[in-house]
C-alpha positions as a printed Julia matrix, in Angstrom:
679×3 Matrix{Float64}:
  0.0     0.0     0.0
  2.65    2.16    1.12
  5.0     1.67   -2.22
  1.21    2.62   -4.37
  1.01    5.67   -2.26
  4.47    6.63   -2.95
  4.45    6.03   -6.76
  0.54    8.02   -6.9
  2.78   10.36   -5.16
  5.93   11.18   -7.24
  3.33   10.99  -10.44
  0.93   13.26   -9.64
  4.33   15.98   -8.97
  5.95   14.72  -12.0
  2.04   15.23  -14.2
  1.89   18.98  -12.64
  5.26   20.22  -13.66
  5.8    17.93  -16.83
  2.26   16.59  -18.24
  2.32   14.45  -21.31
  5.83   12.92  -20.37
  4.95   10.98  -17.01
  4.11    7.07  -16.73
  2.77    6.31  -12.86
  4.53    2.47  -13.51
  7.93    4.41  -14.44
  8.31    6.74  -11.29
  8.94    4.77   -7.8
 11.15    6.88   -6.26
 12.84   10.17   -6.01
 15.81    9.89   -8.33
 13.55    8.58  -11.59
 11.01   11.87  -10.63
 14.18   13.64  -10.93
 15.28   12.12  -14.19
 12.0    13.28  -15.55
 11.72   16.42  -14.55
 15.16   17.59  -15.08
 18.17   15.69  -17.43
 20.97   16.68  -16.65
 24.87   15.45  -18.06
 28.22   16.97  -16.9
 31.2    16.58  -18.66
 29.6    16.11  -22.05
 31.45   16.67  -25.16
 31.38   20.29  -25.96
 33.08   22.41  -28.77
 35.15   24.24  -26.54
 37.49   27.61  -27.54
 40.95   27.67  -28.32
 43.47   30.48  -28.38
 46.04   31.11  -30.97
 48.87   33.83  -31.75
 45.69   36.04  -33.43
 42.5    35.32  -31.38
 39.89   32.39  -30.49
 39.23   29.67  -32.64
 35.66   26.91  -31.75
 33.01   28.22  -29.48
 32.51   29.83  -26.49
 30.39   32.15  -24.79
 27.6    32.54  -21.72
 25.42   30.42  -20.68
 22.18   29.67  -23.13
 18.97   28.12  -22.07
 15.85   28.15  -23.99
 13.32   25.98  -25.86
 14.72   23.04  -28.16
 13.72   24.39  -31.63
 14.33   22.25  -34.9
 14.39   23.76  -38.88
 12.38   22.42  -41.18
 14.82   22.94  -43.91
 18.83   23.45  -42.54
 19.24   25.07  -45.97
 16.88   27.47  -45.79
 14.68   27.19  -43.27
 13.99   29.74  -39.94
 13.15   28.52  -35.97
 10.42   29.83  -34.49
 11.42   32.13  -31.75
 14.66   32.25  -29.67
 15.93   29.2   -28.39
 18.54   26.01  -28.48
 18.25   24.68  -31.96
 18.79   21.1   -32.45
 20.11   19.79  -35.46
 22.15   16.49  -37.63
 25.76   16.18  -37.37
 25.58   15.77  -40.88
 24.01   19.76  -41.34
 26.14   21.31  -38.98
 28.14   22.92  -41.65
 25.58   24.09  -43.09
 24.44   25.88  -40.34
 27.38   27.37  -38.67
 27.66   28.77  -42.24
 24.42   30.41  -42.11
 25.03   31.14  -38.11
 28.35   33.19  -39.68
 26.49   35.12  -42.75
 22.75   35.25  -41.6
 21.87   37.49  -38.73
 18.15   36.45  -38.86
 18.93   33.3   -37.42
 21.61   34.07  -35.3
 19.4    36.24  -33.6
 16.8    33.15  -33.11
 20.01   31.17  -32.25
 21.54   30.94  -28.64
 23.26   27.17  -28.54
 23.64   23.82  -30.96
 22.42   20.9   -30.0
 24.15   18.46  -32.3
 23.02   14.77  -32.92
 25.29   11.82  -34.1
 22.69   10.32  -36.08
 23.0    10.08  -39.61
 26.49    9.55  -42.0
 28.74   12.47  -43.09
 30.87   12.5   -45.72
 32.5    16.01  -44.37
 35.97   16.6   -42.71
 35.88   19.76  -40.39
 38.94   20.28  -41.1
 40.41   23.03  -43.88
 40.38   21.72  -47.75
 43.89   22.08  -47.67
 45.34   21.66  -44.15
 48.21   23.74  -43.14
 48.7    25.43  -46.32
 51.23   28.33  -44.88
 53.51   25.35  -44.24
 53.45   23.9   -47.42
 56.97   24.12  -49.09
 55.09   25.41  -52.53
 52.99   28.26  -53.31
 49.89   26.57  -54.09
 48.56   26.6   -50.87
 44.66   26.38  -52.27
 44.85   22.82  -53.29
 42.66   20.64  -52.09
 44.52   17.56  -50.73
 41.34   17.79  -48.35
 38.07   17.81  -50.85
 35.8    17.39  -48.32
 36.9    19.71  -45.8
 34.13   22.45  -44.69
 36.83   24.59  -42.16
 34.58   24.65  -39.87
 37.09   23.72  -36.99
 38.66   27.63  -37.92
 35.65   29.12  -37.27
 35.05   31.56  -34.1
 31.55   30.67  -33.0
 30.11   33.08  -30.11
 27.53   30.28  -28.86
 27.58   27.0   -26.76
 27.59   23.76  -28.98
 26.86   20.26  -27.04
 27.01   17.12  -28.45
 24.42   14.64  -27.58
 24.9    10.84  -26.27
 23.22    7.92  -28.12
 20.88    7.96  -25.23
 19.5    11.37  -25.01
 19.07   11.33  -29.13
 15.14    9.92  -28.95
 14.42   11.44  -26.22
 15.5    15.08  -27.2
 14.11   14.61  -30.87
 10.48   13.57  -29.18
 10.68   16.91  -27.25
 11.97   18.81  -30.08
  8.25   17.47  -31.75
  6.12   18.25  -28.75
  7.68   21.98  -28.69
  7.02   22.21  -32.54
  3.33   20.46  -31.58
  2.59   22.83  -29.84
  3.34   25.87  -31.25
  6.2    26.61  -29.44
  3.44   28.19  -26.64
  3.32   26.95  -23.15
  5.43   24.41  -21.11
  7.52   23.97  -23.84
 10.51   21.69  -23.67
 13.78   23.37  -23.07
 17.91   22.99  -22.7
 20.43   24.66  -20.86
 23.71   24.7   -22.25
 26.77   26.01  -19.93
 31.09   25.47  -20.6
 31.86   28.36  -18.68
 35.77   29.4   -20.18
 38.04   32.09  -18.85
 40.3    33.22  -21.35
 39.78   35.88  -23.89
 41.98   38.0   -26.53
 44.47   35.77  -28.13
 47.45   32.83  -26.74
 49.9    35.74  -25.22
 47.6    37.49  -22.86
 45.88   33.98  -21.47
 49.17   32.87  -20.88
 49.95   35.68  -18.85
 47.09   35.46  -17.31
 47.36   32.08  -16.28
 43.66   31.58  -17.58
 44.66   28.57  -20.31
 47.26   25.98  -20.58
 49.6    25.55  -24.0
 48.11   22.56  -25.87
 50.79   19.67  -26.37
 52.24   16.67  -25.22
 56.02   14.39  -25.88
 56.77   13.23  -29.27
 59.21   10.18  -29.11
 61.66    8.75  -30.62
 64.06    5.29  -30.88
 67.18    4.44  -33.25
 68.47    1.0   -34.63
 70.75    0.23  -33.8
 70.88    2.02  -30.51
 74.36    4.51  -30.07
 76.92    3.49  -28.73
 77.86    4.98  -25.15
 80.35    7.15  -27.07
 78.11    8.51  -30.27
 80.9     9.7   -31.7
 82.71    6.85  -32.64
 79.47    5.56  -34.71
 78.94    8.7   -37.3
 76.53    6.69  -39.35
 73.86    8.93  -41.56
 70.49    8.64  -40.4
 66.98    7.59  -42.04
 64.55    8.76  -39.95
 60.97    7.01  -40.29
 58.12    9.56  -38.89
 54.37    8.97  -38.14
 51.92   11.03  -36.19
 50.54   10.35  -32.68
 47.3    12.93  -32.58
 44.6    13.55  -34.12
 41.57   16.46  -33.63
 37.7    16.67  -34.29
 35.1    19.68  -34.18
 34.09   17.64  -30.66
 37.77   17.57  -29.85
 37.09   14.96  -27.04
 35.5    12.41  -29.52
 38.37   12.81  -31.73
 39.56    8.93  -33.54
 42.27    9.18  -35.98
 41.99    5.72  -37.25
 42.99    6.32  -40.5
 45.16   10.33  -39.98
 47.08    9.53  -38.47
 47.15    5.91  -36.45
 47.24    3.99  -39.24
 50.88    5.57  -40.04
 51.57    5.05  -36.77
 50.75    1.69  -36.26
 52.59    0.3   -39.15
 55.32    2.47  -38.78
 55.63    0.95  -35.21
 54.97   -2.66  -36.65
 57.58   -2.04  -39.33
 60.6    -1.34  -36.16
 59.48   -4.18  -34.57
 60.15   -6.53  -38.06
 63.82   -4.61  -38.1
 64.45   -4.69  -34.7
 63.58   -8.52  -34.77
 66.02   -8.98  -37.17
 69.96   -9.76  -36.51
 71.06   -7.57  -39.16
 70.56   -4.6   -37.93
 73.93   -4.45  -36.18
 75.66   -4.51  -40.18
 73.49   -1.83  -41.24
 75.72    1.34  -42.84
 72.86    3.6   -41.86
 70.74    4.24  -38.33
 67.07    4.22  -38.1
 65.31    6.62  -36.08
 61.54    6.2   -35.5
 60.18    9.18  -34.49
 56.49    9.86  -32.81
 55.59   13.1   -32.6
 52.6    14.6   -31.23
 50.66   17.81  -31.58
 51.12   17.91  -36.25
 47.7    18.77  -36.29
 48.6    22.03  -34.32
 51.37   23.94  -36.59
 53.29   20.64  -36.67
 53.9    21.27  -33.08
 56.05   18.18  -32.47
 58.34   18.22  -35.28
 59.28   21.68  -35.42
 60.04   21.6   -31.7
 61.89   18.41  -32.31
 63.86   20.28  -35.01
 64.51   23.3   -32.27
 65.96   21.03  -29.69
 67.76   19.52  -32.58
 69.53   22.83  -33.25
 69.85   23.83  -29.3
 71.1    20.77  -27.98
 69.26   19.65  -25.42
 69.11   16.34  -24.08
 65.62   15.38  -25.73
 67.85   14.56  -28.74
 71.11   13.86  -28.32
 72.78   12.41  -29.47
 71.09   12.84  -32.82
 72.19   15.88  -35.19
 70.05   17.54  -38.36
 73.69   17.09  -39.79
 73.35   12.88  -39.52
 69.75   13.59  -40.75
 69.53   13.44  -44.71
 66.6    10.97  -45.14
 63.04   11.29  -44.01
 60.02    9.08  -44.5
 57.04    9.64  -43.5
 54.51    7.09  -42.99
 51.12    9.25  -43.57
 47.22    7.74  -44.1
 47.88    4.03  -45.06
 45.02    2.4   -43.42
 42.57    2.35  -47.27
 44.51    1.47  -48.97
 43.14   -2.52  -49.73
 40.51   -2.9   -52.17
 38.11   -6.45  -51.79
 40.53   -8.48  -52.71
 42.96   -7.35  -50.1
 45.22   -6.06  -52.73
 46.74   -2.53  -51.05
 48.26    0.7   -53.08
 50.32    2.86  -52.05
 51.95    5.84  -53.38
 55.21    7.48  -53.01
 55.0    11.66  -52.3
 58.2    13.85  -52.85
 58.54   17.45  -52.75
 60.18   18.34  -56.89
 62.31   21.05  -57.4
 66.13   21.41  -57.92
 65.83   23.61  -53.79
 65.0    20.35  -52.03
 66.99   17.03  -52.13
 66.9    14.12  -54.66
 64.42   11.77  -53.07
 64.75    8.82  -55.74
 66.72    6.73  -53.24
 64.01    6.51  -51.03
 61.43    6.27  -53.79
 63.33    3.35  -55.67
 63.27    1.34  -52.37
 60.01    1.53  -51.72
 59.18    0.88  -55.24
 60.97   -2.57  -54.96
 59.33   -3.16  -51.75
 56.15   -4.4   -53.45
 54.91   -7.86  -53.22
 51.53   -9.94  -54.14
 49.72   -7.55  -51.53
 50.97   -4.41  -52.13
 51.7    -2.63  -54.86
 53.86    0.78  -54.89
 53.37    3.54  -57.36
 55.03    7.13  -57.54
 52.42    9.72  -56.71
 51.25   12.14  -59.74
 53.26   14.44  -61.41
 50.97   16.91  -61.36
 50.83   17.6   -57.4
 52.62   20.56  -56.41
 54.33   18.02  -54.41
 54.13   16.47  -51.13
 51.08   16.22  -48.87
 50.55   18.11  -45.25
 53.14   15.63  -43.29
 55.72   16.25  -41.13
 57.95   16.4   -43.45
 56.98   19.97  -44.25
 59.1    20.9   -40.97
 62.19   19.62  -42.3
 62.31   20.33  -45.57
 62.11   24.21  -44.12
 64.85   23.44  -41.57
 67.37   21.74  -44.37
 65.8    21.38  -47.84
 68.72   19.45  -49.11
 67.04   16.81  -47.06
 65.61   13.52  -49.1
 62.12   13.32  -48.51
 59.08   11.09  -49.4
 55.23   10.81  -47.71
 53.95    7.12  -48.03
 50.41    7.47  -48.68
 46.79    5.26  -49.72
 45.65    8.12  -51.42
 47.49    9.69  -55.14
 45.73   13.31  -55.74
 43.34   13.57  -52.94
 42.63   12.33  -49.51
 40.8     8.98  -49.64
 39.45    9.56  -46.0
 36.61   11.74  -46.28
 36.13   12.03  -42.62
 40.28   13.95  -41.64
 39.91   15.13  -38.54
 36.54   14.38  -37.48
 34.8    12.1   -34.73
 33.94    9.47  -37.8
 37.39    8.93  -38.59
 36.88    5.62  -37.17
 37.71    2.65  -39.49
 41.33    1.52  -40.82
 42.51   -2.08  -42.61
 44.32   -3.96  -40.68
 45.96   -5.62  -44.11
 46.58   -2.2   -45.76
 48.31   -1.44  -42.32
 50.4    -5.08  -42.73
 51.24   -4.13  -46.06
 52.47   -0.4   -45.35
 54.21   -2.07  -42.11
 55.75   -4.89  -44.89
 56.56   -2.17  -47.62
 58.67    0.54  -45.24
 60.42   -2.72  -43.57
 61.91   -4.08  -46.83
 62.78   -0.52  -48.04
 63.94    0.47  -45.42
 66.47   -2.66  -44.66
 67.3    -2.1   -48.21
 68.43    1.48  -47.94
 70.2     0.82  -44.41
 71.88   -2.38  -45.77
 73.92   -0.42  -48.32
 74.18   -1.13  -52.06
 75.46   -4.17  -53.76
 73.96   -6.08  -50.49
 72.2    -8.99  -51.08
 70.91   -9.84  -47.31
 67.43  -10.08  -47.77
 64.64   -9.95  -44.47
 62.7   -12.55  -43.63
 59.91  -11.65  -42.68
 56.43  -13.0   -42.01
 53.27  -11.64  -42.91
 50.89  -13.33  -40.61
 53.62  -12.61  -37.44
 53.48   -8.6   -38.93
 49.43   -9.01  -39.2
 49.6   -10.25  -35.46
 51.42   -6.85  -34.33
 49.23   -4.94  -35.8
 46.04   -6.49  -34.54
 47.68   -5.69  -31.14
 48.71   -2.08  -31.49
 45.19   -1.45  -32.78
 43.45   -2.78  -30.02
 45.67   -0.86  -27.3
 45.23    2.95  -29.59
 41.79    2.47  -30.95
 39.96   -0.7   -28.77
 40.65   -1.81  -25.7
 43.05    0.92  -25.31
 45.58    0.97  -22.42
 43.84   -2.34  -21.08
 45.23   -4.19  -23.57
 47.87   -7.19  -23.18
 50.51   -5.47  -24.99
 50.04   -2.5   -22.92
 50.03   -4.06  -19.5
 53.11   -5.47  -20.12
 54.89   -2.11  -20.51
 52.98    0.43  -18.47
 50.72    1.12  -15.5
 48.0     3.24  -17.35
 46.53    5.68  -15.49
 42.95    5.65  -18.06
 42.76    1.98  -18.85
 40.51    2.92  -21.86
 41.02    4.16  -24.74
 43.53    7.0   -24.81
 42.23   10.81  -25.77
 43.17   11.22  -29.71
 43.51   14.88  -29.05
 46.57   15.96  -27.65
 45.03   18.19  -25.59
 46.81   20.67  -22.62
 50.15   20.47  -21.08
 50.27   21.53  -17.17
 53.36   21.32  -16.74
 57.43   20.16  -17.58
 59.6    18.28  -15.46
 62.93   19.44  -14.68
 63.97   16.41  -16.88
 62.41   15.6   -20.32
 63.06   12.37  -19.98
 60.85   12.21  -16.68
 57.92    9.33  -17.4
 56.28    9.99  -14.15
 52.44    9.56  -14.23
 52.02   13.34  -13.78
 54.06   13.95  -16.53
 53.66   11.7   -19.0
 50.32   10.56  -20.79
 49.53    7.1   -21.47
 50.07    6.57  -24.63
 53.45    8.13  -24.56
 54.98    6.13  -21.59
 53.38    3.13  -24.29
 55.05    4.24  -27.35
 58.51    5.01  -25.69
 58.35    2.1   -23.97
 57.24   -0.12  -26.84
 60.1     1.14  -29.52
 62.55    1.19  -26.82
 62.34   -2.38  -26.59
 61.77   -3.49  -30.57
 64.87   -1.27  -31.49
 67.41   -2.36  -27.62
 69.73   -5.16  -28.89
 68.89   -6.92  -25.79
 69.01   -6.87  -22.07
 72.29   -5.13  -21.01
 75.37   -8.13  -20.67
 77.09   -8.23  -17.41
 79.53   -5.49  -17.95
 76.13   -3.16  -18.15
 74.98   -4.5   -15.34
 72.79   -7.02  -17.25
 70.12   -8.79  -15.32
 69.54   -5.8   -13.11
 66.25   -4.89  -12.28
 65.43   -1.27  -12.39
 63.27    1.59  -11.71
 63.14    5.62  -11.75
 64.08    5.55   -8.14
 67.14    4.0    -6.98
 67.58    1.67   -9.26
 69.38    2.84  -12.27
 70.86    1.5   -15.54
 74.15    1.73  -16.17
 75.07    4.24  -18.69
 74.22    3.17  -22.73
 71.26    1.38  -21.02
 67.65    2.23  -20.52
 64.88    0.89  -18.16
 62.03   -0.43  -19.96
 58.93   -1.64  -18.81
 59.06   -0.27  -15.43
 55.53    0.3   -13.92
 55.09    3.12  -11.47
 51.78    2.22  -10.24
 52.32   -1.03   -8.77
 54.83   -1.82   -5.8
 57.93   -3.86   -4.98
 59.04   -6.17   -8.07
 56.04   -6.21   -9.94
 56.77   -2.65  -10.58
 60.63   -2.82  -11.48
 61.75   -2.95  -15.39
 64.83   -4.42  -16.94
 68.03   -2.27  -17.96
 68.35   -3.09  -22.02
 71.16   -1.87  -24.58
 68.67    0.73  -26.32
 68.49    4.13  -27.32
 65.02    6.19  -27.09
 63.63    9.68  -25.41
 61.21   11.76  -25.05
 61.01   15.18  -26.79
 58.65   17.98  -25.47
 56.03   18.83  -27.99
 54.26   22.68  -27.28
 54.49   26.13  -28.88
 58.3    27.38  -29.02
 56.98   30.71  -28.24
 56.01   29.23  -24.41
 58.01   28.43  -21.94
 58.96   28.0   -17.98
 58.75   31.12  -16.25
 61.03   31.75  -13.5
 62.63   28.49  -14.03
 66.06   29.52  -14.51
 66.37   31.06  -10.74
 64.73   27.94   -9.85
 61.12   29.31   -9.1
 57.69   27.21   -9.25
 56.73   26.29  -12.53
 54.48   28.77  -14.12
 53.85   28.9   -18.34
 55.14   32.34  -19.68
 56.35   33.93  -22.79
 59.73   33.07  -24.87
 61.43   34.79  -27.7
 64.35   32.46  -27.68
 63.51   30.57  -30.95
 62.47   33.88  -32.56
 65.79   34.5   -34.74
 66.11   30.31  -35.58
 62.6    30.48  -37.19
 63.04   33.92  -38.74
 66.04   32.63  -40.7
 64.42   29.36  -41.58
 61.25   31.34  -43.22
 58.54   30.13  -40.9
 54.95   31.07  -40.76
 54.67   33.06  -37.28
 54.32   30.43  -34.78
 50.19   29.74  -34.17
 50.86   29.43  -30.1
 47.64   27.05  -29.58
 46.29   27.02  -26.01
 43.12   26.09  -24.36
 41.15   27.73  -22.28
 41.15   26.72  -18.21
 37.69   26.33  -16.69
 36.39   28.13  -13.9
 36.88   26.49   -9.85
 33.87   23.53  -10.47
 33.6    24.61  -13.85
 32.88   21.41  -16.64
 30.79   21.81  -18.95
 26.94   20.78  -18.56
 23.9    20.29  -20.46
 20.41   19.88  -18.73
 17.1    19.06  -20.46
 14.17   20.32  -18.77
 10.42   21.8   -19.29
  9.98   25.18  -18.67
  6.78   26.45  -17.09
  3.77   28.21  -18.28
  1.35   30.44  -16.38
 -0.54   26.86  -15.78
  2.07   25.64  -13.83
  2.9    28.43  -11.87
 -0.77   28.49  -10.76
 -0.37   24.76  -10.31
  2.78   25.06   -8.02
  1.11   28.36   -5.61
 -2.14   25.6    -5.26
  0.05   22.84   -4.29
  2.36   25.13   -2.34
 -0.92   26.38   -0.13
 -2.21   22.73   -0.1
  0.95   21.71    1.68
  0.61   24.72    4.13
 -3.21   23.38    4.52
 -1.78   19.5     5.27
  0.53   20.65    7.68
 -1.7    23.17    9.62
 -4.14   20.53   10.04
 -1.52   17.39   10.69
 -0.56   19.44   13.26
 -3.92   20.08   14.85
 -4.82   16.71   14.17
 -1.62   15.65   16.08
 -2.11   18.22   18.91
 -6.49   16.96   19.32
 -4.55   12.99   19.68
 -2.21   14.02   22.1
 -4.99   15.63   24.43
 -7.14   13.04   24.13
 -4.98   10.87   24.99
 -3.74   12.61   28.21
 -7.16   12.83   29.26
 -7.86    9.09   29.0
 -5.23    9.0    31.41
């Protein structure tokens, strides 16, 4: 009787604030009276603003709360009224292009709610990507044909992205208000990601309202140097791929095909080298190089180029000197057709300013087999792709350069950048991984060798199975993952690179607080497929090790130490390798007060100023994100407002509680003297 009363109860409150949306069998308590009188999700994906050198870039602004309106037409068509308009994933370019031009409906307009339903064949991202870094002057072609820019845009309103599970619910709302007339208790949102910083990068900063985006790029060589690099002047290849990708919804950011399937099987192609005995013979090094942040200014490569030219210990002992080959491993992941049969093609900047590239090209042209079949890119690009390999071509254009690539004249990946950038071949990635292996054992080998690599494919298909799993499934949970790191996010790590808090006083630091997941992964997974072994017994071989007291003897690293567990669980093993982080943020940031050994605290640096004014480079974007107030995330509520109805509704009940209570308390006073007088 008592559980009826209750659920008679919470309905009837529920039917006078929020008719036409209340079942009495759905409400037995107060948390589900809550749920359907008020929705409410924190922390849920959000275009949020960025800073650069210039201004804001993505959305901000106060909070917005009004009824959920929908457009007939996203071409064309107008909301009735002033509200949050709700609209496809698929037509959001559309409208934040009207939004921009049309002040009609940006008056009617005060927040996006966006829904993942529906396919979209659109990339966010520019047509052609990074076009003042390209090392030719036609910066308008479109590597990119479906990209809308709408990721440049400055957008003065809140823009939520909807869960799976709030899609029905918010669409059948969306109806009712339209039902109705958009008159009455109309169905509303609230949309709030409070941000602090305003004007541009160099006055947050000082301001200590936003944090510089960026992260550590990484790097490994085979064979690892020698504890006295000198005596091993070999020239260096150095294979790049990058770690990071970026979405509209930065937070649901995937990257599956730009740029993890580069990565992957750039990763799976050091592990075939590093499996292989030959690598001690070879007349050339191999570096592997990570780097995060490319979607930012090629953050990581020109800062790895930087500490190249200063010095500093994030690098040595590599020099841009021992540098004169470069390949990048770029979007490889559709490259298969039904068959399984994968194409590739080989990018290289022309001109007689930049370095002869047919080296490279010719090995990777004989890397071909049954699976894979390697083609020179057109003639008629203006030359290579946005890569990496943009940065050093600027910082020593005598450099030999090539971009591996799926794709010939035009992205193949109609989604760059975006949240549906989610799918990748795991054979197109076994082929890339098989095609950069062969070419480059060929080009380290030396010519006239004949010492050919054995290889598997099935062991290679194995690897990268794995690596998918830990960067786009399982994520950090996986086996290959737990056996290297303690994760701190067991899931799936965050494609976007997103802020930096802080340096350590050594960049080559992997503490937790220091060091994201995936980087402490990466490092320690090439560190291992490149080390020549656990360290013998003059290197203290055997020794167990950790970022405490126990320590590798020098020309040895410790990999696979785990800082989250305790006692020998959590030690590593010292190895003959050679790999290191590299910091990856805006050169034009930096530590201030570190130098007279202050706190940390992010400031403003000129150092690089003359080094990138000699090498011709676009002024440096300075990307940093905006800090969010004390308690500040952002949140999205769904709710019904009131009409006049309802307020009348709420004074009745208000003076019908007031009634109760007079007269339970009357009632309660009456029993107590009658019962004293029976006494």
């Amino acid at each position: 009787m008592r559980k009826h009363l209750l659920r008679a109860f919470f309905c009837a409150l529920c039917i006078a604030f929020n008719p036409g949306s209340c079942n009495a069998a759905s409400i037995s308590n107060v948390a589900e009276l809550r749920e359907k009188l008020r929705t409410v999700r924190s922390a849920s994906p959000a275009c949020i603003r960025l800073l650069n050198a210039s201004g804001t870039v993505g959305c901000g602004g106060p909070r917005a709360a009004g009824p959920i309106l929908t457009l007939d037409e996203p071409g064309t068509g107008h909301p009735s009224g002033q509200g949050i308009l709700l609209v496809g994933y698929k037509d959001l370019p559309l409208v934040l292009q009207r939004l921009q031009s049309e002040r009609k409906l940006r008056a009617s307009v005060q927040g996006l709610l966006v829904m993942p339903a529906g396919s979209a064949a659109a990339s966010p991202a520019d047509s052609c990507p990074l076009a003042a870094y390209a090392p030719y002057k036609e910066s308008s072609y479109a590597w990119n044909p479906s990209g809308t820019g709408i990721s440049s845009l400055d957008i003065d309103i809140p823009i939520f992205h909807l869960d799976e599970s709030l899609v029905a619910t918010t669409q059948d709302r969306a109806v009712q208000n339209m039902q109705q007339g958009y008159k009455g208790a109309l169905h509303a949102a609230s949309l709030d990601a409070p941000m602090w910083a305003e004007v541009n990068a160099s006055s947050c900063i000082e301001a200590a309202t936003c944090l510089p985006l960026g992260g550590h790029s990484v790097w490994a060589a085979l064979p690892p140097f020698p504890a006295q690099p000198a005596q091993d002047p070999r020239p260096i290849t150095l294979v790049t791929a990058a770690i990071d990708s970026t979405a509209f919804f930065h937070d649901l950011a995937k990257g599956a095909e730009a740029p993890l399937s580069g990565l992957i099987a750039m990763l799976a192609a050091a592990e075939i080298l590093g499996n292989s005995t030959m690598s001690t013979q070879y007349e050339r090094r191999l570096v592997f190089a990570a780097f995060a942040g490319e979607p930012w200014g090629y953050m990581g490569s020109k800062r790895f180029l930087w500490e190249l030219h200063t010095g500093e210990n994030s690098t040595r002992p590599l020099t841009l000197y021992a540098i004169d080959q470069v390949m990048e491993l770029g979007h490889v992941g559709h490259a298969d057709d039904a068959e399984g049969l994968s194409a590739f093609y080989v990018h290289s900047q022309p001109g007689a300013t930049f370095g002869d590239a047919g080296l490279l090209t010719q090995a990777l042209l004989r890397a071909g087999d049954s699976k894979a079949e390697v083609s020179e890119a057109s003639s008629g690009n203006p030359g290579i792709p946005p890569s990496s390999l943009t940065s050093f071509l600027r910082a020593k254009p005598q450099i030999s350069g090539v971009v591996v690539a799926d794709f010939n004249k035009r992205f193949l990946n109609s989604t760059y950048h975006s949240q549906l950038d989610t799918n990748s071949s795991v054979e197109a990635m076994t082929s890339a991984a098989l095609v950069a292996a062969r070419a480059l054992h060929d080009l380290a080998s030396g010519q006239g060798s004949t010492q050919e690599l054995k290889v598997h494919r099935a062991a290679v298909k194995a690897t990268v199975e794995a690596l998918k799993d830990c960067l786009l499934g399982s994520g950090m949970s996986c086996p290959l993952a737990q056996s290297l790191i303690s994760a701190v996010s067991p899931g799936e790590p965050a494609h976007y690179i997103s802020t930096l808090y802080r340096l350590g006083q050594d960049s080559q630091d992997p503490s937790l607080y220091l060091k994201k997941d995936v980087e402490r992964f990466l490092w320690n997974f090439l560190a291992l497929r490149t080390s020549s072994g656990q360290a013998a017994a003059a290197q203290g071989g055997g020794r167990e090790c950790d970022f405490g007291g126990l320590h590798c003897m020098a020309g040895t690293i410790c990999i696979g130490f785990q800082e989250a567990k305790t006692g020998a669980q959590a030690r590593g093993s010292c190895h003959v390798a050679t790999a290191a982080y590299v910091p990856s943020y805006s050169l034009r940031f930096g530590c201030k007060g570190c130098e007279e050994g202050g706190a940390f605290q992010w400031g403003l640096s000129n150092a690089s100023e003359a080094w990138e004014r000699a090498q011709g480079w676009p002024q440096d974007p300075m990307w940093a994100e905006s800090n969010w107030p004390p308690g500040g995330i952002p949140e999205l509520q769904l709710y019904q407002e009131e009409d006049s109805a309802v307020e009348g509704r709420t004074l009745l009940g208000g003076l019908m509680a007031v009634a109760a209570s007079f007269a339970g308390a009357h009632w309660a006073r009456w029993s107590f003297h009658q019962h004293k007088d029976r006494l």
